[in-house]
């Protein structure tokens, strides 16, 4: 069939259904339900009940608080005053500095006993090792006590910093005096030095210099008579003396935090009476009512109008996307009807219901419980059951609505944190289930939601003030649990939508394409020829469907089952007649016709018995449409002529009972079925023969009005023809003869 032929012939479109699935009234009712859903979901969060009360008047009613409210201004001021009154906290660190001076004298005694080491080398060693021992002594103390309960890490850090900052510098001449000491002198000096250091370090020292100033007096009153010995001991004692009282930042902060916590806030609990009947509205009471959001200057309908407009904006976003993308358009490109719009409404209702339930148990104290909401539930269901791009658009709506629902700040309409998290997890879920082929993909998507949700929540919390570790753990845990809850809900709800709306999701189709399915196993074992034919038809139909934007996976799986009825009488179909005579040669053409035509009806019955979804049953029932079995018709005519009788039948008696193809997918499978059988019947076909045969098959069906009840256009038929030709050439390439004048290029070099 040439392009001119296809473009000059019109394809009749299906008549518009008058049922609710295609009715305009039902569509407008569903759109109104969307507005009501948005309004009802957001009304508790955007339209609080308020009272018309003036300052200085007498209240004519009793007013109770609908929520707990703190007088934050007064509370914060009181807490700050309490924190400022807390004195800085200092802690004593027992360094046991006498150990350092013992180490130094021990090293001096050891090195001075080494005769092989020269005097200058000993001086150099002391000059290097003694400062190193100071630092090592401090670091070892920090390392030893870092994981103990005695000192906090911040206190040890402060101690190390202060001790190193106040390190005493030993005069250079002292290093030259040390190699001259004898063992006896070292022993006497060590005893005096240890005693001096222990005595001075028993005091609480913030500044080591105050203790070092007393070293000379204590050394001079000791038993040491030698002047040089007293000088060396004094220098080393000063060196070993360190501060032992340090500012404890953690203890100070804890004391200030405790002081704030001990400050009693002014709290109005939910249900408390704010104003009694007959009470004077003073300025304090008025501010309290204002803080609780209970005041209005007059009857104000603007919030209701604003919410209504917001709901309409949400609806318009969905509606315009559906119209622009052709999903709900009234033309031949319409993808879904009112049944799918109802399913979209139910998904929105379920998602908003789960979010509303979580928002009801969310409190100021448990604000992070909002991250538990399985907000990605709607995005995953829409992506799996309807359309991926529609799921992305709806994810933005869910994020916006969530930022309103979980907002606990009365001063702002949105809390972007929740909206950001919902958007992140929704898009992550959509990408995770994109082209999903197994149920386990939903669980993987739930894990992705958990991971992305946890990371996004913790990322947001890092930008604020330092939060307690417990709150970080709670927030991350809620976000992680949200993904698992989402996966459980999706897995539980998917069968409901698939059964209730007859939806064949990609997951269900892949399950049905499993060769271990009882029907496919029966087809393979009992009719291997038909099985191979069905697989080939699946390859052809999938390619043709994808070329025009139809459901390629449905075509492939439908092709697997389209001839399942042949398993009742396998030997009567030519692809299964291996090494046997054709039984049709010995029976009447009318009986042959009845057997052949029955395979479509038998297939539908078998598919129903195995609960195969209706779209696949429709393909099995409609792939032949009402075409005529011309071979048996002409055979019957010849037999009647041979017997000299007038035929008591017409061509219509040899037609399939139909119905004609009602969908693009059924029509495509029917074309691919004929094309595969026709090409298989050719011996060494050429590309010209294949192209001519495909065009002839499509043209014959078009002339026979087989496409009158589906919405295939001429342009799409032309695309199907071209795609089938390319696919057939790819599948049967080894059997195709190419024209003689096509010569391979000579090999270069």
XYZ file of C-alpha atoms in Angstrom:
749
model
C 0.000 0.000 0.000
C 1.608 3.251 -1.089
C 1.588 6.465 0.857
C -0.825 8.018 -1.651
C -3.184 5.131 -1.219
C -3.198 5.415 2.561
C -3.617 9.166 2.667
C -6.513 9.239 0.184
C -8.649 6.833 2.191
C -10.448 7.818 5.380
C -10.604 5.647 8.452
C -13.879 5.795 10.310
C -13.516 6.720 13.950
C -15.475 4.957 16.632
C -18.770 6.525 17.471
C -18.714 8.516 20.669
C -19.931 6.476 23.570
C -22.879 7.789 25.498
C -21.848 5.976 28.701
C -20.495 7.724 31.766
C -16.949 6.843 30.754
C -17.117 9.261 27.848
C -19.894 11.603 28.939
C -19.120 15.296 29.372
C -21.421 15.533 32.392
C -19.534 12.825 34.247
C -16.259 14.516 33.418
C -17.365 17.878 34.826
C -18.686 16.145 37.938
C -15.305 14.495 38.493
C -13.538 17.806 38.024
C -15.852 19.333 40.626
C -14.965 16.473 42.967
C -11.303 17.412 42.573
C -12.083 20.955 43.723
C -14.076 19.665 46.700
C -11.276 17.252 47.590
C -8.667 19.999 47.625
C -10.968 22.333 49.559
C -11.852 19.723 52.187
C -8.246 18.610 52.615
C -6.844 22.096 53.121
C -9.751 23.760 54.917
C -8.689 22.694 58.463
C -5.213 24.076 57.815
C -6.105 27.361 56.094
C -9.467 28.430 57.533
C -9.356 28.480 61.342
C -12.422 29.528 63.283
C -12.154 33.125 64.433
C -14.223 35.528 66.570
C -15.201 39.152 66.114
C -13.962 40.612 69.394
C -12.946 44.219 70.136
C -10.509 45.476 72.722
C -12.217 46.807 75.840
C -15.537 45.044 75.214
C -17.287 42.344 77.218
C -17.196 38.851 75.717
C -20.624 37.360 75.065
C -19.291 33.818 74.772
C -16.794 31.424 76.174
C -13.769 30.912 73.962
C -11.442 27.948 74.292
C -8.050 27.389 72.717
C -8.063 25.024 69.751
C -4.362 24.371 70.110
C -1.580 24.672 72.640
C 0.152 28.024 72.507
C 3.201 29.414 74.242
C 3.832 33.082 74.877
C 7.129 32.834 73.098
C 8.230 36.416 73.601
C 7.923 36.327 77.380
C 9.277 32.810 77.572
C 12.343 33.596 75.494
C 13.159 36.671 77.533
C 12.885 34.740 80.785
C 15.053 31.971 79.433
C 17.707 34.396 78.240
C 17.811 36.099 81.633
C 18.188 32.773 83.364
C 20.996 31.746 81.012
C 22.841 35.037 81.506
C 22.778 34.585 85.271
C 24.610 31.285 85.058
C 28.251 31.677 86.089
C 30.949 30.099 83.899
C 31.787 26.586 85.051
C 35.376 25.472 85.676
C 36.637 21.954 86.233
C 39.812 20.566 87.782
C 41.909 18.185 85.705
C 44.330 16.054 87.741
C 47.360 15.935 85.448
C 49.811 14.389 87.988
C 52.635 16.583 86.702
C 55.180 14.955 89.028
C 55.189 12.149 86.514
C 56.579 14.511 83.875
C 59.506 15.645 86.019
C 60.222 12.033 86.953
C 60.385 11.188 83.235
C 62.786 14.051 82.560
C 65.186 13.150 85.407
C 64.980 9.493 84.425
C 66.009 10.336 80.891
C 68.846 12.594 82.112
C 70.198 9.813 84.316
C 70.003 7.303 81.459
C 71.653 9.522 78.859
C 74.402 10.845 81.139
C 75.445 7.245 81.772
C 76.114 6.751 78.049
C 79.880 7.316 77.604
C 79.682 6.869 73.831
C 77.455 9.939 73.422
C 79.380 13.192 73.227
C 78.609 16.199 75.367
C 77.225 18.199 72.427
C 75.030 15.333 71.313
C 73.575 15.074 74.789
C 72.819 18.789 74.767
C 71.083 18.438 71.398
C 69.081 15.447 72.623
C 67.886 17.309 75.725
C 67.028 20.362 73.672
C 64.850 18.184 71.418
C 63.417 15.569 73.750
C 62.396 17.640 76.770
C 59.883 19.826 74.799
C 58.697 16.706 73.028
C 58.053 14.974 76.353
C 55.922 17.921 77.444
C 53.700 17.671 74.395
C 53.671 13.877 74.553
C 52.711 13.980 78.232
C 49.711 16.212 77.473
C 48.631 14.237 74.391
C 48.890 10.927 76.224
C 46.731 12.276 79.005
C 44.100 13.438 76.513
C 44.171 10.149 74.630
C 43.926 8.089 77.815
C 40.935 10.010 79.161
C 39.130 10.775 75.894
C 36.707 7.855 76.146
C 36.396 7.881 79.911
C 33.521 9.307 81.895
C 35.822 11.503 83.978
C 36.367 14.332 81.516
C 34.396 15.507 78.490
C 36.019 15.884 75.083
C 35.514 19.645 75.074
C 37.137 19.950 78.516
C 40.143 17.918 77.387
C 40.425 20.057 74.286
C 40.332 23.233 76.362
C 42.907 21.756 78.778
C 45.310 20.782 75.990
C 45.050 24.214 74.412
C 45.648 26.110 77.648
C 48.493 23.866 78.831
C 50.331 24.192 75.526
C 49.744 27.945 75.452
C 51.265 28.288 78.954
C 54.208 25.989 78.313
C 57.357 27.192 80.097
C 60.474 27.832 78.009
C 63.612 26.333 79.626
C 66.651 28.605 79.346
C 69.285 27.429 76.873
C 72.046 27.202 79.503
C 70.054 24.593 81.397
C 70.527 22.114 78.535
C 74.325 22.572 78.849
C 74.207 21.966 82.614
C 72.255 18.695 82.418
C 75.061 16.517 80.875
C 77.378 17.492 83.783
C 75.149 16.010 86.487
C 76.179 12.875 88.285
C 73.842 10.040 89.174
C 73.827 11.032 92.849
C 73.015 14.658 92.032
C 70.177 13.572 89.745
C 68.694 11.427 92.514
C 68.753 14.267 95.035
C 67.406 16.790 92.541
C 64.567 14.483 91.439
C 63.287 14.074 94.990
C 63.240 17.851 95.523
C 61.669 18.550 92.104
C 58.881 15.984 92.531
C 58.092 17.364 96.018
C 57.963 20.970 94.755
C 55.750 20.134 91.758
C 53.367 17.985 93.808
C 53.020 20.692 96.462
C 52.348 23.532 93.996
C 50.011 21.484 91.753
C 47.806 20.679 94.742
C 46.367 24.171 94.346
C 43.758 25.152 91.766
C 45.647 26.926 89.018
C 44.133 28.794 86.083
C 47.430 30.611 85.472
C 50.601 28.521 85.875
C 52.771 31.617 86.399
C 51.371 32.197 89.888
C 52.682 28.788 90.976
C 55.954 29.085 89.065
C 56.732 32.260 90.995
C 56.844 30.186 94.216
C 59.288 27.564 92.860
C 62.485 29.422 93.731
C 61.485 29.867 97.366
C 60.661 26.199 97.835
C 63.838 25.003 96.081
C 66.066 27.338 98.097
C 64.628 26.004 101.339
C 65.267 22.402 100.276
C 68.213 20.166 101.205
C 70.080 20.984 97.987
C 73.301 22.879 98.709
C 74.745 23.086 95.235
C 73.725 26.255 93.437
C 73.703 24.655 89.983
C 71.503 21.848 91.199
C 69.007 24.304 92.679
C 68.894 26.273 89.419
C 68.286 23.143 87.303
C 65.598 21.831 89.664
C 63.861 25.220 89.668
C 63.792 25.367 85.853
C 62.539 21.820 85.458
C 59.907 22.320 88.189
C 58.656 25.463 86.475
C 58.588 23.472 83.259
C 56.498 20.679 84.799
C 53.977 23.030 86.426
C 50.828 23.498 84.344
C 47.361 24.999 84.902
C 44.844 22.486 86.230
C 41.624 24.499 86.330
C 39.919 25.085 83.001
C 36.776 26.627 81.596
C 34.278 23.801 81.030
C 32.255 24.884 78.007
C 30.046 21.814 77.999
C 29.226 22.109 81.695
C 28.519 25.813 81.262
C 26.236 25.177 78.279
C 24.484 22.412 80.160
C 23.938 24.724 83.096
C 22.546 27.425 80.792
C 20.345 24.957 78.976
C 19.155 23.639 82.315
C 18.419 27.159 83.449
C 16.345 27.723 80.314
C 14.556 24.442 80.776
C 13.816 25.257 84.397
C 12.185 28.493 83.299
C 8.475 27.824 83.206
C 6.903 29.030 79.922
C 3.520 30.644 79.775
C 1.443 27.885 78.189
C -2.164 27.800 77.086
C -3.172 24.213 76.481
C -5.633 23.023 73.910
C -9.119 23.160 75.392
C -8.212 25.755 78.047
C -10.695 28.571 78.473
C -9.112 31.706 77.060
C -12.080 34.018 77.597
C -15.049 33.443 79.883
C -18.528 34.680 79.149
C -18.875 38.232 80.477
C -15.102 38.757 80.783
C -13.555 42.099 79.896
C -11.233 41.930 76.897
C -8.071 43.536 78.235
C -4.960 44.146 76.176
C -3.338 41.024 77.603
C -6.375 38.880 76.752
C -6.587 40.481 73.312
C -2.929 39.680 72.569
C -3.507 36.145 73.756
C -6.484 35.766 71.402
C -4.441 37.252 68.601
C -1.584 34.876 69.277
C -3.981 31.944 69.176
C -5.356 33.132 65.836
C -8.870 33.540 67.207
C -9.518 37.147 66.199
C -11.224 38.651 63.211
C -12.143 42.257 62.642
C -15.363 41.375 60.844
C -16.942 38.512 58.994
C -14.263 37.645 56.517
C -14.959 35.355 53.612
C -11.657 36.019 51.919
C -9.950 32.905 53.333
C -12.759 30.743 51.940
C -12.529 32.452 48.573
C -8.756 32.155 48.625
C -8.936 28.438 49.356
C -11.518 27.964 46.622
C -9.290 29.758 44.124
C -6.301 27.729 45.277
C -8.297 24.530 44.746
C -9.288 25.727 41.270
C -5.659 26.476 40.452
C -4.691 22.952 41.474
C -7.475 21.567 39.276
C -6.507 23.735 36.309
C -2.943 22.523 36.539
C -4.149 18.927 36.244
C -6.833 19.644 33.646
C -4.662 21.682 31.295
C -1.930 19.087 31.434
C -4.422 16.322 30.634
C -5.837 18.327 27.742
C -2.530 19.472 26.285
C -1.052 15.977 26.468
C -4.108 14.491 24.765
C -4.937 12.256 27.705
C -8.493 13.573 28.106
C -8.983 15.330 24.782
C -12.113 14.582 22.805
C -10.257 13.730 19.612
C -8.834 10.459 18.321
C -5.669 10.921 20.331
C -7.578 10.546 23.593
C -5.635 8.226 25.878
C -7.939 7.903 28.881
C -11.623 8.325 29.646
C -13.609 9.270 32.733
C -12.823 5.929 34.364
C -9.144 6.852 34.469
C -10.051 10.345 35.690
C -12.010 8.733 38.522
C -9.024 6.537 39.304
C -6.823 9.646 39.406
C -9.284 11.224 41.844
C -9.193 8.143 44.055
C -5.392 8.170 44.074
C -5.429 11.844 45.090
C -8.016 11.105 47.779
C -5.973 8.218 49.206
C -2.740 10.190 49.163
C -4.300 13.277 50.776
C -6.085 11.067 53.315
C -2.838 9.468 54.480
C -1.184 12.879 54.643
C -4.126 14.284 56.619
C -3.981 11.413 59.123
C -0.296 12.072 59.778
C -0.913 15.821 60.061
C -3.594 15.183 62.727
C -1.136 13.374 65.003
C 1.614 15.908 64.318
C 2.237 18.291 67.212
C 4.720 21.009 67.974
C 6.635 18.598 70.177
C 6.488 15.899 67.477
C 6.769 18.148 64.454
C 9.072 15.736 62.643
C 6.347 13.096 62.533
C 5.192 14.878 59.400
C 8.064 13.220 57.551
C 6.346 9.885 58.175
C 3.611 10.700 55.657
C 3.737 8.309 52.651
C 3.450 11.227 50.257
C 5.122 9.313 47.409
C 2.195 6.869 47.377
C 0.233 8.940 44.868
C 3.219 9.542 42.599
C 4.017 5.823 42.368
C 0.407 4.784 41.703
C -0.022 7.416 38.997
C 3.277 6.454 37.369
C 2.407 2.739 37.373
C -1.281 2.958 36.484
C -1.567 6.105 34.368
C 1.321 8.178 33.085
C 4.861 8.984 34.220
C 4.768 12.642 33.184
C 1.383 13.086 34.843
C 2.929 11.634 38.013
C 5.621 14.328 37.909
C 3.039 17.090 37.598
C 0.976 15.638 40.438
C 4.111 15.327 42.582
C 4.431 19.111 42.523
C 0.834 19.356 43.727
C 1.423 16.854 46.518
C 4.534 18.801 47.574
C 2.604 22.073 47.656
C -0.315 20.586 49.572
C 2.042 18.835 51.999
C 3.868 22.075 52.741
C 0.488 23.480 53.822
C -0.740 20.441 55.746
C 2.397 19.967 57.829
C 3.027 23.655 58.457
C 2.900 24.407 62.181
C 3.895 28.051 61.828
C 0.831 30.279 61.843
C 2.834 33.174 60.456
C 3.451 31.471 57.127
C 1.255 29.622 54.667
C 3.845 27.069 53.576
C 6.614 25.146 55.286
C 8.991 24.563 52.387
C 10.840 21.793 54.250
C 7.972 19.341 53.946
C 7.277 20.379 50.368
C 10.920 19.886 49.463
C 11.061 16.430 51.040
C 7.807 15.352 49.367
C 9.045 16.542 45.977
C 12.365 14.733 46.391
C 10.856 11.405 47.450
C 8.113 11.603 44.804
C 10.521 12.176 41.938
C 12.885 9.531 43.302
C 9.979 7.083 43.417
C 8.903 7.912 39.861
C 12.390 7.338 38.499
C 12.661 4.122 40.510
C 9.428 2.628 39.113
C 9.926 3.953 35.584
C 9.585 0.977 33.251
C 8.999 -1.261 36.248
C 8.898 -4.911 35.255
C 8.568 -6.729 38.577
C 6.668 -6.328 41.839
C 10.000 -6.200 43.639
C 10.587 -2.893 41.859
C 7.983 -1.327 44.161
C 9.950 -2.430 47.212
C 13.115 -1.045 45.655
C 11.271 2.216 45.031
C 10.244 2.249 48.704
C 13.862 1.851 49.729
C 14.814 4.689 47.376
C 12.129 6.838 48.986
C 13.526 5.956 52.429
C 17.090 6.838 51.468
C 16.300 10.040 49.581
C 13.822 11.116 52.251
C 16.310 10.554 55.070
C 19.097 12.383 53.263
C 16.875 15.331 52.326
C 15.513 15.663 55.881
C 18.948 15.541 57.490
C 20.257 17.980 54.889
C 17.552 20.511 55.739
C 18.151 20.150 59.481
C 21.864 20.823 59.039
C 21.149 24.381 57.867
C 19.406 25.406 61.066
C 20.580 25.724 64.623
C 22.301 22.706 66.115
C 19.593 20.223 67.033
C 19.719 17.556 69.717
C 20.867 14.205 68.447
C 17.573 12.605 69.456
C 15.599 14.974 67.213
C 17.896 14.221 64.283
C 17.406 10.515 64.873
C 13.625 10.915 65.099
C 13.434 13.008 61.935
C 15.635 10.613 59.971
C 13.772 7.586 61.302
C 10.376 9.017 60.348
C 11.618 9.796 56.844
C 13.084 6.315 56.457
C 9.903 4.645 57.702
C 7.896 6.695 55.206
C 9.486 4.861 52.273
C 8.735 1.431 53.708
C 5.161 2.467 54.504
C 4.795 3.765 50.949
C 5.956 0.462 49.445
C 3.546 -1.533 51.628
C 0.591 0.673 50.675
C 1.419 0.591 46.956
C 1.766 -3.194 46.914
C -1.531 -3.502 48.767
C -3.439 -1.001 46.601
C -2.164 -2.026 43.163
C -4.408 -5.134 42.865
C -7.438 -3.044 43.909
C -6.922 -0.561 41.076
C -5.966 -3.231 38.544
C -9.101 -5.267 39.260
C -11.556 -2.411 39.819
C -10.582 -0.432 36.720
C -9.330 -3.259 34.542
C -5.906 -1.668 34.467
C -3.123 -3.653 32.920
C -0.028 -2.155 34.430
C 3.408 -2.878 33.045
C 4.067 -5.018 36.104
C 1.000 -7.167 35.425
C 1.854 -7.485 31.740
C 5.372 -8.653 32.513
C 3.977 -11.222 34.931
C 1.626 -12.498 32.232
C 4.491 -12.792 29.737
C 6.276 -15.313 31.943
C 6.671 -18.560 29.919
C 5.840 -20.510 33.074
C 2.272 -19.218 33.017
C -0.004 -22.297 32.681
C -1.533 -21.117 29.402
C 1.783 -20.254 27.786
C 3.265 -23.531 28.985
C 0.272 -25.320 27.478
C 0.734 -23.401 24.233
C 4.420 -24.338 24.076
C 4.049 -28.026 24.862
C 0.892 -28.767 22.866
C 1.239 -26.374 19.929
C 4.924 -25.442 19.503
C 4.280 -24.087 16.023
C 1.590 -21.730 17.295
C 3.837 -20.723 20.188
C 6.650 -19.759 17.817
C 4.147 -17.924 15.618
C 2.817 -16.015 18.658
C 6.321 -14.967 19.710
C 7.039 -13.664 16.211
C 3.733 -11.796 16.139
C 4.658 -10.296 19.530
C 7.930 -8.937 18.150
C 6.228 -7.445 15.093
C 3.254 -5.949 16.926
C 5.353 -4.407 19.682
C 7.567 -2.602 17.175
C 4.548 -1.378 15.196
C 2.731 -0.199 18.322
C 5.687 1.756 19.636
C 6.068 3.419 16.237
C 2.662 5.099 16.639
C 2.728 5.596 20.407
C 0.438 2.693 21.288
C 1.050 0.214 24.114
C 3.821 -1.990 22.753
C 4.035 -4.198 25.829
C 0.280 -4.887 25.668
C 0.646 -5.861 22.008
C 3.496 -8.237 22.795
C 1.724 -9.965 25.684
C -1.596 -9.981 23.825
C 0.158 -11.671 20.915
C 1.402 -14.418 23.219
C -2.211 -15.281 24.084
C -4.073 -14.343 20.902
C -4.085 -17.893 19.484
C -4.424 -19.795 22.740
C -7.700 -21.214 21.446
C -5.776 -23.269 18.905
C -4.664 -25.599 21.701
C -8.140 -27.231 21.605
C -7.636 -28.539 18.047
C -3.921 -27.986 17.312
C -3.673 -30.291 14.269
C -6.206 -28.204 12.306
C -3.792 -25.254 12.090
C -1.029 -25.341 9.529
C 1.838 -24.230 11.799
C 1.293 -27.368 13.890
C 0.958 -29.794 10.974
C 4.442 -31.271 11.075
C 4.777 -34.624 9.271
C 0.999 -35.139 9.237
C -1.667 -34.767 6.590
C -3.817 -31.682 6.582
C -7.121 -32.789 8.145
C -8.961 -30.061 6.254
C -8.379 -32.016 3.044
C -10.855 -34.664 4.177
C -13.635 -32.560 5.688
C -16.240 -30.120 4.412
C -15.164 -26.460 4.007
C -18.003 -25.358 6.314
C -16.727 -27.630 9.056
C -13.184 -26.344 8.491
C -14.549 -22.821 8.714
C -16.277 -23.584 12.004
C -13.110 -25.118 13.475
C -10.892 -22.209 12.416
C -13.319 -19.508 13.538
C -13.873 -21.250 16.874
C -10.276 -20.695 17.985
C -10.980 -17.030 18.751
C -14.062 -17.854 20.842
C -12.309 -20.795 22.511
C -9.353 -18.565 23.329
C -11.577 -16.013 25.064
C -13.203 -18.753 27.139
C -9.835 -20.149 28.185
C -8.553 -16.682 29.058
C -11.637 -15.987 31.166
C -11.187 -19.287 32.985
C -7.637 -18.229 33.929
C -8.699 -14.673 34.916
C -6.649 -13.040 32.194
C -7.466 -9.289 32.080
C -9.996 -8.044 29.550
C -7.607 -6.052 27.287
C -5.779 -9.288 26.456
C -9.057 -11.167 25.993
C -10.173 -8.403 23.639
C -7.072 -8.895 21.511
C -7.725 -12.643 21.302
C -11.338 -12.012 20.347
C -10.825 -9.084 17.965
C -7.526 -9.754 16.182
C -9.359 -11.351 13.210
C -12.251 -8.908 13.381
C -14.912 -9.996 10.905
C -12.501 -11.005 8.165
C -13.429 -13.718 5.739
C -11.837 -17.177 5.429
C -11.563 -16.795 1.663
C -9.679 -20.036 1.138
C -12.476 -22.170 2.539
C -15.130 -19.945 0.939
C -13.670 -20.456 -2.537
C -13.183 -24.155 -1.808
C -16.856 -24.449 -0.886
C -17.869 -22.572 -4.048
C -15.801 -24.922 -6.211
C -17.307 -27.984 -4.549
C -20.816 -26.633 -5.160
C -20.000 -25.932 -8.796
C -18.472 -29.391 -9.193
C -21.717 -30.909 -7.900
C -23.765 -28.644 -10.138
C -25.524 -26.976 -7.223
C -26.191 -23.375 -6.444
C -24.268 -22.277 -3.282
C -26.649 -22.002 -0.333
C -24.200 -19.730 1.469
C -22.579 -16.347 1.028
C -19.188 -14.906 1.812
C -20.571 -13.549 5.084
C -21.114 -17.125 6.279
C -17.334 -17.619 6.190
C -16.489 -14.581 8.266
C -15.263 -14.457 11.854
C -17.958 -13.459 14.308
C -15.932 -10.469 15.470
C -16.194 -7.943 16.888
C -13.942 -5.756 14.827
C -10.860 -4.329 16.518
C -11.933 -1.819 19.160
C -8.427 -0.591 19.982
C -5.232 0.214 18.183
C -3.499 -2.665 19.937
C -6.049 -5.264 18.733
C -5.834 -3.943 15.182
C -2.037 -4.008 15.223
C -1.906 -7.578 16.528
C -4.340 -8.601 13.780
C -2.151 -7.027 11.084
C 1.028 -8.520 12.539
C -0.671 -11.940 12.734
C -1.429 -11.896 9.021
C 1.989 -10.482 8.095
C 3.892 -13.136 10.037
C 1.857 -15.993 8.553
C 2.158 -14.577 5.049
C 5.930 -14.037 5.190
C 6.442 -17.490 6.692
C 4.593 -18.992 3.717
C 7.019 -17.408 1.219
C 10.094 -19.246 0.091
C 13.154 -16.948 0.086
C 11.173 -13.679 -0.036
C 12.686 -10.455 -1.311
C 12.240 -7.073 0.352
C 9.965 -5.995 -2.525
C 7.753 -9.013 -1.950
C 7.575 -8.322 1.768
C 6.710 -4.650 1.286
C 4.047 -5.486 -1.296
C 2.548 -8.189 0.905
C 2.357 -5.932 3.975
C 0.727 -3.158 2.001
C -1.737 -5.618 0.488
C -2.708 -7.024 3.889
C -3.348 -3.561 5.335
C -5.214 -2.446 2.224
C -7.450 -5.533 2.225
C -8.370 -4.967 5.870
C -8.961 -1.296 5.185
C -11.226 -2.103 2.209
C -13.023 -4.664 4.362
C -13.774 -1.898 6.947
C -11.934 -3.784 9.679
C -10.568 -0.516 11.149
C -13.906 1.289 11.331
C -14.305 0.784 15.073
C -10.798 1.655 16.247
C -9.078 5.024 16.126
C -6.217 4.238 13.762
C -5.434 7.081 11.369
C -4.075 6.758 7.857
C -0.786 8.233 8.965
C -0.499 5.618 11.676
C -1.290 2.817 9.221
C 1.500 4.074 7.003
C 3.891 4.050 9.992
C 2.766 0.530 10.898
C 3.433 -0.648 7.352
C 6.938 0.816 7.308
C 7.803 -0.507 10.775
C 6.533 -4.007 9.998
C 8.647 -4.110 6.862
C 11.795 -3.114 8.745
C 11.067 -5.546 11.582
C 10.309 -8.453 9.253
C 13.556 -7.840 7.395
C 15.370 -7.894 10.730
C 13.718 -11.111 11.894
C 13.818 -13.063 8.627
C 17.030 -11.529 7.260
C 18.706 -14.894 6.674
C 15.872 -15.984 4.360
C 15.471 -12.789 2.363
C 16.955 -12.548 -1.115
C 18.312 -9.158 -2.083
C 18.177 -7.744 -5.631
C 20.900 -8.931 -7.993
C 22.164 -5.414 -8.795
C 23.106 -4.732 -5.151
C 26.803 -5.486 -5.018
C 29.021 -5.258 -1.945
C 31.607 -2.512 -1.956
C 35.121 -3.569 -2.764
C 37.336 -3.929 0.257
C 39.836 -1.087 0.494
C 43.471 -1.888 0.763
